[in-house]
Structure formats: C-alpha cells, structure tokens
C-alpha positions as a Python dict, from the first residue, in 0.01 Angstrom:
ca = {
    (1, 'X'): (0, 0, 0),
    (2, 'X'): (-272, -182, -181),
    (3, 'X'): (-464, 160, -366),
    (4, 'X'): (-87, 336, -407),
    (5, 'X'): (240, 341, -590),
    (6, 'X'): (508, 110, -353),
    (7, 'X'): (774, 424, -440),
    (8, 'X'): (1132, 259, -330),
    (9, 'X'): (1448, 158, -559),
    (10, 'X'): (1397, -195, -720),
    (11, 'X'): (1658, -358, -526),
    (12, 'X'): (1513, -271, -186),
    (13, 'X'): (1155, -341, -257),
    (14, 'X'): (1070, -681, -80),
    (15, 'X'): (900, -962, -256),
    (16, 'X'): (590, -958, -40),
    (17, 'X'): (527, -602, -198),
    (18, 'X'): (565, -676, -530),
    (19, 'X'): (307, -937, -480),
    (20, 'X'): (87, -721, -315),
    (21, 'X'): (72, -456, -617),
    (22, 'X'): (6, -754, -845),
    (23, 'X'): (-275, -830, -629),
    (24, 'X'): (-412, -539, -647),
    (25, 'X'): (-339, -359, -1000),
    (26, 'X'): (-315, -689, -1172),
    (27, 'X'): (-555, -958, -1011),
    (28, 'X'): (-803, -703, -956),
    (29, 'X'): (-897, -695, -1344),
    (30, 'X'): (-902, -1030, -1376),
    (31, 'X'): (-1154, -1082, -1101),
    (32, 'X'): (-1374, -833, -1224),
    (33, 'X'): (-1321, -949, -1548),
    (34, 'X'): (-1412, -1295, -1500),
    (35, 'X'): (-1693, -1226, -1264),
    (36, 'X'): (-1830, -1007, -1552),
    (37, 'X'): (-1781, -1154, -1860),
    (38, 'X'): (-2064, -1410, -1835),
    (39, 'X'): (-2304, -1166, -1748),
    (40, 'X'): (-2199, -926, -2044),
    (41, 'X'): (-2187, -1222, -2311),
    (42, 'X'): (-2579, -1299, -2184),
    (43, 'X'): (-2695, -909, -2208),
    (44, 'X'): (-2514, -884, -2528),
    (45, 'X'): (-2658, -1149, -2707),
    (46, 'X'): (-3041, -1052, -2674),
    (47, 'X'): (-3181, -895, -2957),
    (48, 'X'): (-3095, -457, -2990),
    (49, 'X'): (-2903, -543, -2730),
    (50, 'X'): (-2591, -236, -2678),
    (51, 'X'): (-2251, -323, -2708),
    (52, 'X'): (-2026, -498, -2338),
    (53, 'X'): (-1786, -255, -2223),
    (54, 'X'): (-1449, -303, -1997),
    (55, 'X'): (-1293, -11, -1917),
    (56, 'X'): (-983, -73, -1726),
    (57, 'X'): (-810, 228, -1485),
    (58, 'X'): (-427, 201, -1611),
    (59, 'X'): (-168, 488, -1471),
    (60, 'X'): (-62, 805, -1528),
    (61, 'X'): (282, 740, -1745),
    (62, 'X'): (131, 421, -1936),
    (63, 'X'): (171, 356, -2203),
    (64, 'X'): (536, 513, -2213),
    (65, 'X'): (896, 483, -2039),
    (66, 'X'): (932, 234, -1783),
    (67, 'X'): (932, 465, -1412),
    (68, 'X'): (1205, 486, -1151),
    (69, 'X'): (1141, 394, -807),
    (70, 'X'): (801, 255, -842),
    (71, 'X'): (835, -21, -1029),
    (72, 'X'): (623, -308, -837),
    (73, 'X'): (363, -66, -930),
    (74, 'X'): (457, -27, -1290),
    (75, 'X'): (494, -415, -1370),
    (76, 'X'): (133, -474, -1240),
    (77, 'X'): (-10, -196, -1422),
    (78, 'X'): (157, -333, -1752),
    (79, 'X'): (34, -689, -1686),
    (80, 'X'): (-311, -531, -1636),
    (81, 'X'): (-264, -388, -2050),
    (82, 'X'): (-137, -663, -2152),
    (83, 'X'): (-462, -870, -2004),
    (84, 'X'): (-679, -612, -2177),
    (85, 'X'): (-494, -601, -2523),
    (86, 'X'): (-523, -1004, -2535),
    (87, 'X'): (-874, -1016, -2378),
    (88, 'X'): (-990, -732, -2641),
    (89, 'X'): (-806, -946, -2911),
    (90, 'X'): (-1016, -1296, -2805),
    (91, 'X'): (-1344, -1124, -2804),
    (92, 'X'): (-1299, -942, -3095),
    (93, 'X'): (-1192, -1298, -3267),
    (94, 'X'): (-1472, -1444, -3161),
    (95, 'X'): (-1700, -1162, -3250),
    (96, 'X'): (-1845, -1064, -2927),
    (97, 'X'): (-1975, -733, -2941),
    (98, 'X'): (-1746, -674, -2630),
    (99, 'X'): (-1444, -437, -2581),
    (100, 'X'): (-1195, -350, -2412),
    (101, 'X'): (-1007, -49, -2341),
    (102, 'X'): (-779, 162, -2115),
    (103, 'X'): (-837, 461, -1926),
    (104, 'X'): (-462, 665, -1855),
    (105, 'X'): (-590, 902, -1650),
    (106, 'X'): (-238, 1079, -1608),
    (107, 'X'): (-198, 1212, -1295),
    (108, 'X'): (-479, 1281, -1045),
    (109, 'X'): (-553, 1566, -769),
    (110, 'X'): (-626, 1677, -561),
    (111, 'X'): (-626, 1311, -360),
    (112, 'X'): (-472, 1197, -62),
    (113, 'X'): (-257, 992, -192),
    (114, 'X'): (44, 1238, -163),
    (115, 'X'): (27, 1245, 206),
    (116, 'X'): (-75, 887, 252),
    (117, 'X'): (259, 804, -22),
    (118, 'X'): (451, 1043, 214),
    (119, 'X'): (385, 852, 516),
    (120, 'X'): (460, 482, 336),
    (121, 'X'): (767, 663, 179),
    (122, 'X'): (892, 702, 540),
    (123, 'X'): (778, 397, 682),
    (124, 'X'): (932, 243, 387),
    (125, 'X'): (1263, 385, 423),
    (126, 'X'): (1280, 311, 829),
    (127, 'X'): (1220, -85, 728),
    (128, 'X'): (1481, -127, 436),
    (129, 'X'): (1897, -102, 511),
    (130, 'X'): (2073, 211, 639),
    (131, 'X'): (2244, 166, 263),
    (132, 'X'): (1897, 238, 76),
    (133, 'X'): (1879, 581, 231),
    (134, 'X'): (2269, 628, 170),
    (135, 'X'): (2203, 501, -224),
    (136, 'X'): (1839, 603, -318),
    (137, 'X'): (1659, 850, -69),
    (138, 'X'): (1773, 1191, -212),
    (139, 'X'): (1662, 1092, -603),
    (140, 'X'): (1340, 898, -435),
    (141, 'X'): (1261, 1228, -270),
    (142, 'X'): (1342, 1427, -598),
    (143, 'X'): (1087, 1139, -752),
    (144, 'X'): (830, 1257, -487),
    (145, 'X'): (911, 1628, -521),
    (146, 'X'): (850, 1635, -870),
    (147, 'X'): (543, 1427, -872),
    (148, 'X'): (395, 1698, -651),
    (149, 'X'): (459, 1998, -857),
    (150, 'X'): (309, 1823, -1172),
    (151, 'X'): (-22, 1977, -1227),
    (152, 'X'): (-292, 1741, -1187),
    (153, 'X'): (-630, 1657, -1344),
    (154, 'X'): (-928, 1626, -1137),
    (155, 'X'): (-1092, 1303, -1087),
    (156, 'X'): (-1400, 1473, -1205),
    (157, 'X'): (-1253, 1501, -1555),
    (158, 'X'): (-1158, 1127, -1517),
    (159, 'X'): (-1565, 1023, -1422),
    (160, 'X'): (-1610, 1267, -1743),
    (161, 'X'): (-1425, 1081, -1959),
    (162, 'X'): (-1542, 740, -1894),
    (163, 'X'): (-1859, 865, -1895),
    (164, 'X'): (-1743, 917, -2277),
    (165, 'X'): (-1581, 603, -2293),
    (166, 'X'): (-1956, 424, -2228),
    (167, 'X'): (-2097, 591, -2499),
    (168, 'X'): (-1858, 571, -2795),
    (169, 'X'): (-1981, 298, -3084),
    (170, 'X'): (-1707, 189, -3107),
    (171, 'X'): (-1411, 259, -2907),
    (172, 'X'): (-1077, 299, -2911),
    (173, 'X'): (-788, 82, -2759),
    (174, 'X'): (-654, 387, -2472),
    (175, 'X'): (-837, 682, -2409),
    (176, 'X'): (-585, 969, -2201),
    (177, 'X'): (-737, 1227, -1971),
}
C-alpha cells in the first residue's frame, strides 16, 4: 500500500497503515527535502546562478474537503502541504532564492492503480471484522465506483506541467493539472 490510497472506513483502518502512508506521502518529502536542500542553497548562491525549486506531488482532491474512506492517505498528504507551506515560508524569510510549491495533479489515468486498489480493497476487507463489510463495503464500493468513472488526466499532462512549474520566475504556491 505504500504508492496507493489505503481506501477503508476510519475506524477499521489499523494503526500500522496509517503509519505506513505517513511514511510514504509524508516522510518521503522530508527526506528528499533534507537530502536536497544543502545542495540547492550551494548552487543557488554562485553568481547568475537560477532560482532552487521543490515541487512536491500532492493529490487529486487537495486542497479541498476532507475524503471518505481514505483518510490515512489524506492526513499524510496534508502533512506533506503543510511541510511545504512552512518550508516555503522559512526560505522565503530568510531570502533564499528557493521555493516551494505543490503539484495537484487531480486524478490520473490511465494507471494501474485501479486494479492494484481493487485487489488491496479486497484483501483489505477479508482482514478487518465481518461488521466493516456489514457497515462500510457498499458506500466503499460506491467510493471506488465513482472514482473509476471520473475522467482522468494523463500523466503526460502531469510531466507537462511540471515541466512548466521548472520554468516559471517565480512561482506560485499550487499549480492544478
């Protein structure tokens, strides 16, 4: 589950999964960010030198309404913009010609994460207590059913529009696809 959504009801979802997602979707800025930022802050300061760039991957529905049924997902992705609001914020205080920003790249096909989320959605379901199939599998499969039929950008277009994102003087907080 480390690349994809954990899609189960809150009260089911075991702590060991939440953990994971922040390990992934969370932990995984900061480690680039800190192995990065040195080298950045060096390139940065020699003379003509262009401006540092972070452009961090957030999800489809972010920023916007909190998400039913994935939220282990959805808490890691909004640590992940809070860490790149407040990092933005520090380097900008300090005058760093370094920035931040956010990539929502709404929601992407074709990939195969809808038959990988498929197969976790069952194996998810078999794990947890007969009562979170009684409770929760008809709207989490309603979730998943409408997630499908949602038209979808391709990942090209994403690669597009960070290619964009590089290039801008000076850029902008979010950028959607």
């Amino acid at each position: 589950c480390a690349g994809i959504a954990y899609t189960a009801p809150f009260e089911y979802i075991p702590i060991e999964k939440f953990k994971n997602q922040i390990d992934v979707n969370f932990y995984g800025y900061v480690y680039v960010a800190k192995a990065f930022l040195p080298i950045i802050k060096k390139y940065t300061a020699e003379p003509g030198a262009r401006r540092g760039r972070f452009a961090f991957v957030s999800s489809g529905p972010l920023p916007g309404p909190g998400v039913p049924f994935i939220t282990s997902y959805m808490g890691a992705k909004w640590a992940g913009e809070a860490l790149c609001q407040g990092l933005r914020m520090e380097l900008k205080m300090r005058q760093l010609p370094i920035d931040c920003v956010m990539v929502s790249p709404g929601i992407v096909k074709p990939t195969r994460l809808a038959a990988e989320g498929e197969m976790l959605l069952k194996q998810t379901f078999a794990e947890m207590e007969p009562e979170a199939s009684e409770e929760y599998l008809e709207m989490v499969d309603a979730f998943r059913r409408y997630q499908l039929e949602e038209p979808g950008t391709h990942v090209s277009v994403v690669g597009q529009q960070m290619e964009r994102i590089m290039r801008h003087g000076r850029p902008w907080l979010r950028y959607f696809v």
